């Protein structure tokens, strides 16, 4: 349930980087703890965030949770299908449930994030 | 799943919740399931088929003996003298300022015997209030029997059919807001079965000795599972009551909320002999409440949540008391208080969702009504 090729934050976001572009989502554990997700608040394209900034929020039936960006960068793309189908975050958190793509400022920031093994240990 | 704190109180169905995969949380000091499979699935099952809930955390206060009626008449705003034996009545209980200490249902179990079934988190506060008022009625006896009683609610269009399979009592004889006592169910003796609930659906609540609750639960699941009965958690209990706009204590109702502004005027009988809070409520009735509880539908993206400010042209004019995605209506809805002059249906307002404005308009309540057949 925890893909090996991603990096993880303590606040349960994941990121994967390809050619300087990071794709960000929430983990399976996060969606499971939230329960049925019914609303996603996304940033705008070209919004810039520093590592750890709040870049949006997800809401389950019962609760509101902020999303924290795993690394600094500018938003290139948002997953607009989440606007009408927020349940994708429950169903496919690592695939069609991705949230944003960002142009990373500094790929080395990812060195501070957890790998799959460290993230798994944190969950226990 | 993280272990809940050990000091949480357990209902007689604690083991069952784990067995059925419930996500057990701290609910006002009680270890209770917020959900099993998921809030939305459970919500829909109750609207379309049936669900069973553990509501054993509710407080039960027995009031009996000579003067029991007189005590209750002073204690609550509704007219308890109108109740027949085995009848059930909803009522607010107010402080001397007319604010709501709690809202609950009263069962009349005998000539001079009443059971108050109160919100779990308010049990101690309510008991203190009853005992305080009881000082003027020395013949009345008051007893907290919360720990002796388990309560299972079965709710939904198939509730009657399923419950009927485990009891010889003809459930068709129990009318809405009535009960029968000492009924057998699943071979166990229950205290009572009432046609009551907190979901807006037809349904029953089974009060039984604590030790009988697991057997009754299991018998209902055995008979009902094939028909679509599901264990239902407190999460969908809240969304179900929200859609039919049954008020929730701590949200719509507080000690600073008057029954008239909360839309509970029909449960306040100003013409009965005096009761606690009467003067304050009568005064407000004279002037009319300054603010009222309204329903709001979000017309732009977003969900209003408890305590979010309600704005008109950028100015705060009210506050959200409950807000959610409504699974049976597929809309984002909310309840909140606004000034009387802004309470007309169709009024356009905004909700401040942590700095982001959501457009909303006032819509009629309740949001949802079950289809009558």
CSV table of C-alpha atoms in Angstrom, one decimal:
chain,number,residue,atom,x,y,z
A,1,UNK,CA,0.0,0.0,0.0
A,2,UNK,CA,3.0,2.3,0.2
A,3,UNK,CA,4.6,2.8,-3.2
A,4,UNK,CA,8.4,2.5,-3.1
A,5,UNK,CA,9.3,5.2,-5.6
A,6,UNK,CA,7.6,8.1,-3.8
A,7,UNK,CA,8.8,10.5,-1.1
A,8,UNK,CA,6.6,11.2,1.9
A,9,UNK,CA,5.8,14.0,4.4
A,10,UNK,CA,4.9,13.6,8.1
A,11,UNK,CA,1.5,15.2,7.2
A,12,UNK,CA,0.8,12.3,4.8
A,13,UNK,CA,1.4,13.9,1.4
A,14,UNK,CA,3.5,12.1,-1.3
A,15,UNK,CA,5.6,13.5,-4.1
A,16,UNK,CA,7.3,12.1,-7.1
A,17,UNK,CA,9.7,14.0,-9.3
A,18,UNK,CA,10.3,13.7,-13.0
A,19,UNK,CA,12.4,16.3,-14.9
A,20,UNK,CA,12.1,18.9,-12.2
A,21,UNK,CA,8.3,18.6,-12.0
A,22,UNK,CA,6.8,17.2,-8.8
A,23,UNK,CA,3.4,15.5,-8.7
A,24,UNK,CA,1.8,15.7,-5.3
A,25,UNK,CA,-1.0,13.8,-3.6
A,26,UNK,CA,-2.1,12.3,-0.3
A,27,UNK,CA,-1.3,8.8,0.9
A,28,UNK,CA,-3.6,5.8,1.2
A,29,UNK,CA,-3.3,6.1,5.0
A,30,UNK,CA,-4.4,9.8,4.8
A,31,UNK,CA,-7.5,9.0,2.8
A,32,UNK,CA,-8.4,6.0,5.0
A,33,UNK,CA,-8.2,8.1,8.1
A,34,UNK,CA,-10.3,10.9,6.5
A,35,UNK,CA,-13.0,8.7,5.3
A,36,UNK,CA,-15.3,9.7,2.4
A,37,UNK,CA,-13.8,12.8,0.8
A,38,UNK,CA,-16.5,15.1,-0.4
A,39,UNK,CA,-14.7,18.4,-1.3
A,40,UNK,CA,-11.2,19.5,-2.5
A,41,UNK,CA,-10.0,23.0,-2.5
A,42,UNK,CA,-7.2,23.4,-5.0
A,43,UNK,CA,-4.7,26.3,-5.7
A,44,UNK,CA,-4.6,28.2,-8.9
A,45,UNK,CA,-2.1,27.6,-11.7
A,46,UNK,CA,1.0,29.8,-11.2
A,47,UNK,CA,0.5,30.0,-7.4
A,48,UNK,CA,3.9,29.7,-5.7
A,49,UNK,CA,4.4,28.0,-2.4
A,50,UNK,CA,7.4,27.5,0.0
A,51,UNK,CA,8.0,24.1,1.3
A,52,UNK,CA,5.5,23.3,4.1
A,53,UNK,CA,3.0,26.0,3.0
A,54,UNK,CA,-0.7,25.1,2.9
A,55,UNK,CA,-1.7,24.7,-0.8
A,56,UNK,CA,-5.2,23.6,-0.4
A,57,UNK,CA,-7.5,21.4,1.7
A,58,UNK,CA,-9.6,18.3,1.5
A,59,UNK,CA,-12.8,17.8,3.4
A,60,UNK,CA,-14.4,14.5,4.4
A,61,UNK,CA,-18.0,14.3,5.7
A,62,UNK,CA,-16.7,15.1,9.2
A,63,UNK,CA,-13.6,17.1,8.9
A,64,UNK,CA,-11.4,19.7,7.1
A,65,UNK,CA,-7.7,19.0,6.6
A,66,UNK,CA,-5.1,21.3,5.1
A,67,UNK,CA,-2.7,20.1,2.5
A,68,UNK,CA,1.0,21.0,2.9
A,69,UNK,CA,3.3,21.2,-0.1
A,70,UNK,CA,6.3,18.8,0.3
A,71,UNK,CA,8.7,21.1,-1.6
A,72,UNK,CA,8.9,24.7,-2.8
A,73,UNK,CA,7.6,25.5,-6.3
A,74,UNK,CA,5.1,27.0,-8.7
A,75,UNK,CA,1.8,25.2,-9.6
A,76,UNK,CA,1.9,24.0,-13.2
A,77,UNK,CA,-1.2,21.9,-13.3
A,78,UNK,CA,-4.1,21.0,-11.0
A,79,UNK,CA,-6.2,17.8,-11.1
A,80,UNK,CA,-9.5,19.3,-12.1
A,81,UNK,CA,-11.3,16.0,-12.1
A,82,UNK,CA,-11.1,16.2,-8.3
A,83,UNK,CA,-13.5,19.1,-8.4
A,84,UNK,CA,-16.4,16.9,-9.5
A,85,UNK,CA,-15.0,13.6,-8.3
A,86,UNK,CA,-13.3,14.1,-4.9
A,87,UNK,CA,-13.9,10.4,-4.2
A,88,UNK,CA,-10.9,9.7,-6.6
A,89,UNK,CA,-8.8,10.7,-3.5
A,90,UNK,CA,-10.3,7.7,-1.7
A,91,UNK,CA,-10.2,5.3,-4.6
A,92,UNK,CA,-6.9,6.0,-6.3
A,93,UNK,CA,-4.8,8.2,-4.0
A,94,UNK,CA,-1.5,7.4,-5.8
A,95,UNK,CA,-2.9,7.5,-9.4
A,96,UNK,CA,-5.9,9.4,-10.7
A,97,UNK,CA,-6.2,11.0,-7.3
A,98,UNK,CA,-3.0,13.1,-7.7
A,99,UNK,CA,-3.7,16.7,-6.6
A,100,UNK,CA,-1.1,19.2,-8.2
A,101,UNK,CA,2.0,19.3,-10.3
A,102,UNK,CA,4.6,21.8,-9.4
A,103,UNK,CA,7.8,23.2,-11.0
A,104,UNK,CA,10.3,22.6,-8.2
A,105,UNK,CA,12.7,25.3,-7.1
A,106,UNK,CA,15.2,23.0,-5.5
A,107,UNK,CA,15.1,19.3,-6.0
A,108,UNK,CA,17.5,18.9,-3.1
A,109,UNK,CA,14.6,19.8,-0.7
A,110,UNK,CA,13.3,16.3,-1.3
A,111,UNK,CA,16.3,14.9,0.6
A,112,UNK,CA,14.6,15.9,3.9
A,113,UNK,CA,11.4,13.8,3.1
A,114,UNK,CA,10.8,10.2,4.1
A,115,UNK,CA,11.2,7.3,1.8
A,116,UNK,CA,8.6,4.5,1.8
A,117,UNK,CA,10.3,2.5,4.6
A,118,UNK,CA,10.6,5.6,6.9
A,119,UNK,CA,7.0,6.5,6.2
A,120,UNK,CA,5.8,3.1,7.0
A,121,UNK,CA,7.7,3.1,10.3
A,122,UNK,CA,6.1,6.5,11.2
A,123,UNK,CA,2.6,5.0,10.8
A,124,UNK,CA,3.3,2.3,13.4
B,1,UNK,CA,-5.9,1.9,14.0
B,2,UNK,CA,-4.7,3.7,17.0
B,3,UNK,CA,-5.9,2.4,20.4
B,4,UNK,CA,-8.4,4.6,22.0
B,5,UNK,CA,-7.6,5.9,25.5
B,6,UNK,CA,-8.3,3.3,28.1
B,7,UNK,CA,-10.3,5.7,30.3
B,8,UNK,CA,-13.1,6.0,27.8
B,9,UNK,CA,-16.5,4.6,28.9
B,10,UNK,CA,-17.6,1.5,27.1
B,11,UNK,CA,-21.2,0.6,26.1
B,12,UNK,CA,-22.3,-3.0,26.3
B,13,UNK,CA,-21.7,-3.3,22.6
B,14,UNK,CA,-18.0,-2.2,22.7
B,15,UNK,CA,-16.7,-5.6,21.7
B,16,UNK,CA,-19.2,-5.8,18.8
B,17,UNK,CA,-18.1,-2.5,17.4
B,18,UNK,CA,-14.6,-3.9,17.0
B,19,UNK,CA,-15.8,-7.2,15.7
B,20,UNK,CA,-17.7,-5.4,12.9
B,21,UNK,CA,-14.8,-3.2,12.0
B,22,UNK,CA,-16.0,0.0,13.6
B,23,UNK,CA,-13.6,2.9,13.8
B,24,UNK,CA,-14.0,3.6,17.5
B,25,UNK,CA,-13.3,7.2,18.6
B,26,UNK,CA,-13.7,9.3,21.8
B,27,UNK,CA,-17.3,10.6,21.6
B,28,UNK,CA,-17.8,12.8,24.6
B,29,UNK,CA,-15.9,10.4,26.8
B,30,UNK,CA,-17.5,7.2,25.3
B,31,UNK,CA,-15.7,4.8,23.0
B,32,UNK,CA,-18.1,4.6,20.1
B,33,UNK,CA,-17.8,4.0,16.3
B,34,UNK,CA,-17.8,7.0,14.0
B,35,UNK,CA,-18.2,4.6,11.1
B,36,UNK,CA,-17.8,1.0,10.0
B,37,UNK,CA,-17.6,0.8,6.1
B,38,UNK,CA,-18.0,4.5,5.5
B,39,UNK,CA,-20.4,7.4,6.5
B,40,UNK,CA,-22.0,7.9,3.1
B,41,UNK,CA,-22.7,4.1,2.5
B,42,UNK,CA,-24.2,3.8,6.0
B,43,UNK,CA,-26.2,7.0,5.5
B,44,UNK,CA,-27.7,5.7,2.2
B,45,UNK,CA,-28.4,2.3,3.7
B,46,UNK,CA,-30.5,3.9,6.4
B,47,UNK,CA,-32.5,6.0,3.9
B,48,UNK,CA,-33.0,3.0,1.5
B,49,UNK,CA,-32.9,-0.1,3.7
B,50,UNK,CA,-32.0,-0.1,7.4
B,51,UNK,CA,-29.1,0.5,9.8
B,52,UNK,CA,-28.5,-0.3,13.5
B,53,UNK,CA,-26.9,2.1,15.9
B,54,UNK,CA,-25.6,1.7,19.4
B,55,UNK,CA,-27.0,4.6,21.4
B,56,UNK,CA,-26.3,3.1,24.8
B,57,UNK,CA,-24.3,6.2,25.7
B,58,UNK,CA,-27.5,8.2,26.1
B,59,UNK,CA,-28.3,9.1,29.7
B,60,UNK,CA,-31.4,7.7,31.4
B,61,UNK,CA,-32.8,9.4,34.4
B,62,UNK,CA,-35.8,7.8,36.1
B,63,UNK,CA,-38.3,10.1,37.9
B,64,UNK,CA,-41.1,8.4,39.8
B,65,UNK,CA,-43.3,8.5,42.8
B,66,UNK,CA,-45.8,11.1,44.1
B,67,UNK,CA,-45.1,14.6,42.6
B,68,UNK,CA,-43.1,13.1,39.7
B,69,UNK,CA,-45.4,14.9,37.3
B,70,UNK,CA,-45.3,18.2,39.2
B,71,UNK,CA,-41.5,18.0,39.2
B,72,UNK,CA,-41.4,17.5,35.5
B,73,UNK,CA,-43.9,20.2,34.8
B,74,UNK,CA,-41.6,22.7,36.5
B,75,UNK,CA,-38.5,21.2,34.9
B,76,UNK,CA,-39.4,21.2,31.2
B,77,UNK,CA,-41.2,23.4,28.7
B,78,UNK,CA,-43.5,20.9,27.1
B,79,UNK,CA,-46.8,19.8,28.8
B,80,UNK,CA,-46.0,16.5,30.5
B,81,UNK,CA,-49.6,16.2,31.9
B,82,UNK,CA,-50.8,15.5,28.3
B,83,UNK,CA,-48.9,12.2,28.1
B,84,UNK,CA,-50.6,8.9,28.4
B,85,UNK,CA,-48.9,5.8,29.7
B,86,UNK,CA,-46.5,4.5,27.1
B,87,UNK,CA,-46.4,7.8,25.3
B,88,UNK,CA,-43.2,9.6,24.4
B,89,UNK,CA,-42.7,13.3,24.3
B,90,UNK,CA,-39.8,15.6,23.1
B,91,UNK,CA,-39.0,18.6,25.1
B,92,UNK,CA,-36.4,21.3,25.8
B,93,UNK,CA,-35.3,21.9,29.4
B,94,UNK,CA,-34.4,25.5,30.0
B,95,UNK,CA,-32.5,27.6,32.5
B,96,UNK,CA,-34.0,30.6,34.2
B,97,UNK,CA,-32.9,32.8,31.3
B,98,UNK,CA,-34.8,30.6,28.8
B,99,UNK,CA,-31.6,29.1,27.4
B,100,UNK,CA,-31.6,25.4,26.6
B,101,UNK,CA,-29.9,23.2,29.2
B,102,UNK,CA,-30.7,20.1,27.1
B,103,UNK,CA,-33.3,18.7,24.8
B,104,UNK,CA,-34.6,15.1,25.4
B,105,UNK,CA,-37.4,12.7,25.2
B,106,UNK,CA,-39.6,11.6,28.1
B,107,UNK,CA,-41.2,8.2,28.4
B,108,UNK,CA,-44.3,7.9,30.6
B,109,UNK,CA,-43.9,4.3,31.9
B,110,UNK,CA,-46.5,4.2,34.6
B,111,UNK,CA,-49.1,6.2,36.5
B,112,UNK,CA,-46.3,8.1,38.2
B,113,UNK,CA,-43.2,6.9,36.5
B,114,UNK,CA,-41.2,8.7,33.8
B,115,UNK,CA,-37.9,8.1,32.1
B,116,UNK,CA,-35.9,11.0,30.7
B,117,UNK,CA,-33.5,10.0,27.9
B,118,UNK,CA,-30.9,12.7,27.6
B,119,UNK,CA,-27.9,13.6,25.6
B,120,UNK,CA,-24.9,11.6,26.8
B,121,UNK,CA,-22.6,14.6,27.3
B,122,UNK,CA,-25.3,16.4,29.4
B,123,UNK,CA,-26.2,13.5,31.7
B,124,UNK,CA,-24.5,14.8,34.8
B,125,UNK,CA,-25.6,18.4,34.2
B,126,UNK,CA,-29.2,17.3,33.6
B,127,UNK,CA,-29.2,15.1,36.7
B,128,UNK,CA,-28.0,18.0,38.8
B,129,UNK,CA,-30.8,20.2,37.4
B,130,UNK,CA,-33.4,17.5,38.1
B,131,UNK,CA,-32.2,17.1,41.6
B,132,UNK,CA,-32.2,20.8,42.2
B,133,UNK,CA,-35.8,21.2,41.0
B,134,UNK,CA,-36.7,18.0,42.9
B,135,UNK,CA,-35.9,19.7,46.2
B,136,UNK,CA,-39.4,21.3,46.0
B,137,UNK,CA,-41.0,17.9,45.4
B,138,UNK,CA,-39.8,15.6,48.2
B,139,UNK,CA,-42.1,12.7,47.2
B,140,UNK,CA,-40.5,12.3,43.8
B,141,UNK,CA,-37.6,9.9,43.5
B,142,UNK,CA,-34.8,10.5,41.0
B,143,UNK,CA,-32.3,7.9,39.8
B,144,UNK,CA,-29.6,7.8,37.1
B,145,UNK,CA,-29.9,4.4,35.5
B,146,UNK,CA,-27.6,5.1,32.5
B,147,UNK,CA,-25.2,2.3,33.3
B,148,UNK,CA,-27.9,-0.4,33.5
B,149,UNK,CA,-29.4,0.2,30.1
B,150,UNK,CA,-28.3,-0.6,26.6
B,151,UNK,CA,-30.1,1.0,23.6
B,152,UNK,CA,-30.1,-0.2,20.0
B,153,UNK,CA,-31.8,1.9,17.4
B,154,UNK,CA,-32.9,0.3,14.1
B,155,UNK,CA,-33.8,2.8,11.5
B,156,UNK,CA,-34.9,2.9,7.9
B,157,UNK,CA,-37.8,1.7,5.7
B,158,UNK,CA,-37.0,-2.0,6.5
B,159,UNK,CA,-36.6,-1.5,10.2
B,160,UNK,CA,-40.1,-2.7,11.1
B,161,UNK,CA,-39.8,-5.8,8.9
B,162,UNK,CA,-36.4,-6.8,10.3
B,163,UNK,CA,-37.2,-6.1,14.0
B,164,UNK,CA,-40.5,-8.0,13.6
B,165,UNK,CA,-38.5,-11.2,12.9
B,166,UNK,CA,-37.1,-11.3,16.4
B,167,UNK,CA,-40.0,-10.2,18.5
B,168,UNK,CA,-43.6,-11.6,19.1
B,169,UNK,CA,-44.8,-8.1,19.7
B,170,UNK,CA,-46.9,-6.8,16.7
B,171,UNK,CA,-44.8,-3.7,15.8
B,172,UNK,CA,-47.7,-2.3,13.8
B,173,UNK,CA,-49.4,-1.6,17.2
B,174,UNK,CA,-46.7,0.8,18.2
B,175,UNK,CA,-47.4,4.3,16.8
B,176,UNK,CA,-44.9,7.0,16.2
B,177,UNK,CA,-43.7,8.4,19.6
B,178,UNK,CA,-45.3,5.5,21.6
B,179,UNK,CA,-43.7,2.5,23.2
B,180,UNK,CA,-44.5,-0.9,24.6
B,181,UNK,CA,-42.9,-2.3,27.8
B,182,UNK,CA,-41.5,-5.7,28.8
B,183,UNK,CA,-41.4,-7.0,25.3
B,184,UNK,CA,-39.3,-10.0,24.3
B,185,UNK,CA,-36.8,-9.7,21.5
B,186,UNK,CA,-34.3,-12.3,20.5
B,187,UNK,CA,-35.4,-14.3,23.5
B,188,UNK,CA,-34.3,-11.5,25.8
B,189,UNK,CA,-36.5,-9.4,28.0
B,190,UNK,CA,-36.4,-5.7,26.9
B,191,UNK,CA,-37.4,-2.8,29.0
B,192,UNK,CA,-39.3,-1.3,26.2
B,193,UNK,CA,-39.4,-0.8,22.4
B,194,UNK,CA,-40.4,2.6,21.1
B,195,UNK,CA,-41.1,3.9,17.7
B,196,UNK,CA,-38.6,6.8,17.8
B,197,UNK,CA,-35.3,7.8,16.3
B,198,UNK,CA,-33.0,10.6,15.2
B,199,UNK,CA,-32.7,9.9,11.4
B,200,UNK,CA,-36.0,11.1,9.8
B,201,UNK,CA,-36.8,7.5,8.9
B,202,UNK,CA,-39.3,5.1,10.4
B,203,UNK,CA,-37.6,3.1,13.1
B,204,UNK,CA,-37.5,1.8,16.6
B,205,UNK,CA,-35.3,2.0,19.7
B,206,UNK,CA,-34.9,-1.0,21.9
B,207,UNK,CA,-34.1,-0.4,25.6
B,208,UNK,CA,-32.7,-3.5,27.3
B,209,UNK,CA,-30.6,-4.5,30.3
B,210,UNK,CA,-27.0,-4.0,29.3
B,211,UNK,CA,-26.1,-7.7,29.2
B,212,UNK,CA,-28.9,-8.3,26.7
B,213,UNK,CA,-27.7,-5.8,24.1
B,214,UNK,CA,-25.2,-8.0,22.3
B,215,UNK,CA,-27.7,-10.8,21.7
B,216,UNK,CA,-30.3,-8.4,20.3
B,217,UNK,CA,-27.7,-6.8,18.0
B,218,UNK,CA,-26.5,-10.1,16.7
B,219,UNK,CA,-30.1,-11.4,16.1
B,220,UNK,CA,-31.0,-8.2,14.2
B,221,UNK,CA,-27.8,-8.5,12.1
B,222,UNK,CA,-28.5,-12.2,11.4
B,223,UNK,CA,-32.1,-11.5,10.3
B,224,UNK,CA,-31.4,-8.2,8.5
B,225,UNK,CA,-28.1,-8.5,6.8
B,226,UNK,CA,-29.5,-10.3,3.7
B,227,UNK,CA,-32.1,-7.5,3.5
B,228,UNK,CA,-29.5,-4.7,3.5
B,229,UNK,CA,-29.2,-3.9,7.2
B,230,UNK,CA,-25.8,-2.5,8.1
B,231,UNK,CA,-24.2,-1.4,11.3
B,232,UNK,CA,-24.2,2.4,11.3
B,233,UNK,CA,-21.9,4.7,13.2
B,234,UNK,CA,-22.3,8.1,14.8
B,235,UNK,CA,-21.0,9.9,11.6
B,236,UNK,CA,-24.1,9.0,9.6
B,237,UNK,CA,-26.3,9.5,12.6
B,238,UNK,CA,-25.2,13.1,12.4
B,239,UNK,CA,-25.7,13.5,8.6
B,240,UNK,CA,-29.1,11.8,8.8
B,241,UNK,CA,-30.4,14.1,11.6
B,242,UNK,CA,-28.9,17.1,9.8
B,243,UNK,CA,-30.8,16.4,6.5
B,244,UNK,CA,-34.1,16.4,8.4
B,245,UNK,CA,-33.0,19.3,10.6
B,246,UNK,CA,-33.4,17.7,14.0
B,247,UNK,CA,-31.3,20.0,16.2
B,248,UNK,CA,-28.2,18.8,17.9
B,249,UNK,CA,-27.3,19.9,21.4
B,250,UNK,CA,-24.0,21.8,21.4
B,251,UNK,CA,-24.6,22.9,17.8
B,252,UNK,CA,-28.1,24.3,17.2
B,253,UNK,CA,-28.9,24.3,20.9
B,254,UNK,CA,-26.9,25.8,23.8
B,255,UNK,CA,-27.5,27.4,27.1
B,256,UNK,CA,-27.6,30.8,25.3
B,257,UNK,CA,-30.1,29.6,22.7
B,258,UNK,CA,-33.8,30.1,23.3
B,259,UNK,CA,-36.3,27.5,22.1
B,260,UNK,CA,-38.2,30.1,20.0
B,261,UNK,CA,-35.1,31.1,18.0
B,262,UNK,CA,-34.3,27.4,17.5
B,263,UNK,CA,-37.7,26.8,16.0
B,264,UNK,CA,-38.9,24.7,18.9
B,265,UNK,CA,-41.8,27.0,19.9
B,266,UNK,CA,-44.3,24.2,19.5
B,267,UNK,CA,-42.6,22.3,22.4
B,268,UNK,CA,-43.0,25.3,24.7
B,269,UNK,CA,-46.4,25.4,26.4
B,270,UNK,CA,-46.7,28.8,27.9
B,271,UNK,CA,-50.3,28.1,29.1
B,272,UNK,CA,-49.3,25.3,31.5
B,273,UNK,CA,-48.5,26.1,35.1
B,274,UNK,CA,-45.2,27.9,35.5
B,275,UNK,CA,-42.0,26.3,34.5
B,276,UNK,CA,-38.3,27.1,34.6
B,277,UNK,CA,-37.5,29.8,32.0
B,278,UNK,CA,-41.1,30.7,31.3
B,279,UNK,CA,-40.8,34.4,32.0
B,280,UNK,CA,-37.8,34.8,29.7
B,281,UNK,CA,-39.4,32.8,26.9
B,282,UNK,CA,-42.7,34.6,27.3
B,283,UNK,CA,-40.9,37.9,27.0
B,284,UNK,CA,-39.1,36.9,23.9
B,285,UNK,CA,-42.4,35.6,22.4
B,286,UNK,CA,-43.9,39.0,23.0
B,287,UNK,CA,-41.0,40.8,21.1
B,288,UNK,CA,-40.3,38.0,18.6
B,289,UNK,CA,-36.9,36.4,18.5
B,290,UNK,CA,-34.1,38.6,17.1
B,291,UNK,CA,-32.4,35.8,15.3
B,292,UNK,CA,-33.7,32.5,13.9
B,293,UNK,CA,-32.4,29.2,12.7
B,294,UNK,CA,-32.4,28.9,8.9
B,295,UNK,CA,-31.3,26.4,6.3
B,296,UNK,CA,-28.6,27.5,3.8
B,297,UNK,CA,-27.6,25.9,0.5
B,298,UNK,CA,-24.1,26.6,-0.8
B,299,UNK,CA,-24.4,28.0,-4.3
B,300,UNK,CA,-20.7,28.1,-5.0
B,301,UNK,CA,-18.1,25.5,-4.2
B,302,UNK,CA,-17.4,24.7,-0.5
B,303,UNK,CA,-18.8,23.3,2.7
B,304,UNK,CA,-19.9,25.5,5.6
B,305,UNK,CA,-18.9,24.1,9.0
B,306,UNK,CA,-19.8,24.7,12.6
B,307,UNK,CA,-18.8,28.2,13.8
B,308,UNK,CA,-18.0,29.6,10.4
B,309,UNK,CA,-19.3,33.2,10.2
B,310,UNK,CA,-22.3,34.0,8.0
B,311,UNK,CA,-21.8,37.3,6.1
B,312,UNK,CA,-24.0,39.8,4.3
B,313,UNK,CA,-22.1,42.2,2.1
B,314,UNK,CA,-18.9,41.5,4.0
B,315,UNK,CA,-20.4,42.0,7.5
B,316,UNK,CA,-20.8,39.2,9.9
B,317,UNK,CA,-24.5,38.7,10.6
B,318,UNK,CA,-24.7,35.2,12.0
B,319,UNK,CA,-23.0,31.8,12.5
B,320,UNK,CA,-23.2,28.3,11.1
B,321,UNK,CA,-24.2,25.7,13.7
B,322,UNK,CA,-24.0,22.6,11.5
B,323,UNK,CA,-22.8,22.1,7.9
B,324,UNK,CA,-22.1,19.1,5.7
B,325,UNK,CA,-22.3,17.5,2.4
B,326,UNK,CA,-25.8,16.0,2.4
B,327,UNK,CA,-25.5,12.5,1.0
B,328,UNK,CA,-29.2,12.0,0.1
B,329,UNK,CA,-29.5,15.4,-1.6
B,330,UNK,CA,-26.0,15.7,-3.1
B,331,UNK,CA,-25.8,19.3,-1.9
B,332,UNK,CA,-23.6,21.2,0.5
B,333,UNK,CA,-26.1,22.5,3.2
B,334,UNK,CA,-25.9,24.2,6.5
B,335,UNK,CA,-28.0,25.3,9.5
B,336,UNK,CA,-27.2,28.6,11.2
B,337,UNK,CA,-28.6,31.6,13.0
B,338,UNK,CA,-29.3,34.9,11.2
B,339,UNK,CA,-31.1,38.1,12.2
B,340,UNK,CA,-34.9,37.8,11.7
B,341,UNK,CA,-34.8,40.4,8.9
B,342,UNK,CA,-32.4,38.3,6.9
B,343,UNK,CA,-34.2,35.0,7.3
B,344,UNK,CA,-36.5,35.1,4.3
B,345,UNK,CA,-36.3,32.1,1.9
B,346,UNK,CA,-34.0,33.0,-1.1
B,347,UNK,CA,-31.9,35.6,0.8
B,348,UNK,CA,-28.4,35.6,-0.6
B,349,UNK,CA,-25.6,35.5,2.0
B,350,UNK,CA,-22.0,34.3,2.2
B,351,UNK,CA,-20.2,31.9,4.5
B,352,UNK,CA,-16.6,32.6,5.6
B,353,UNK,CA,-14.8,29.3,5.2
B,354,UNK,CA,-11.5,30.0,6.9
B,355,UNK,CA,-11.0,33.1,4.8
B,356,UNK,CA,-12.5,31.8,1.6
B,357,UNK,CA,-16.1,33.1,0.8
B,358,UNK,CA,-18.8,30.6,-0.2
B,359,UNK,CA,-22.0,32.0,-1.7
B,360,UNK,CA,-25.2,30.7,0.0
B,361,UNK,CA,-28.9,31.2,-0.1
B,362,UNK,CA,-31.6,30.5,2.5
B,363,UNK,CA,-33.7,27.5,1.6
B,364,UNK,CA,-36.7,25.9,3.4
B,365,UNK,CA,-36.1,23.4,6.2
B,366,UNK,CA,-36.2,20.5,6.7
B,367,UNK,CA,-33.9,19.8,3.7
B,368,UNK,CA,-35.1,16.2,3.4
B,369,UNK,CA,-38.4,14.5,4.1
B,370,UNK,CA,-39.0,10.8,3.8
B,371,UNK,CA,-41.6,9.7,1.3
B,372,UNK,CA,-45.0,8.9,2.9
B,373,UNK,CA,-46.6,5.8,1.7
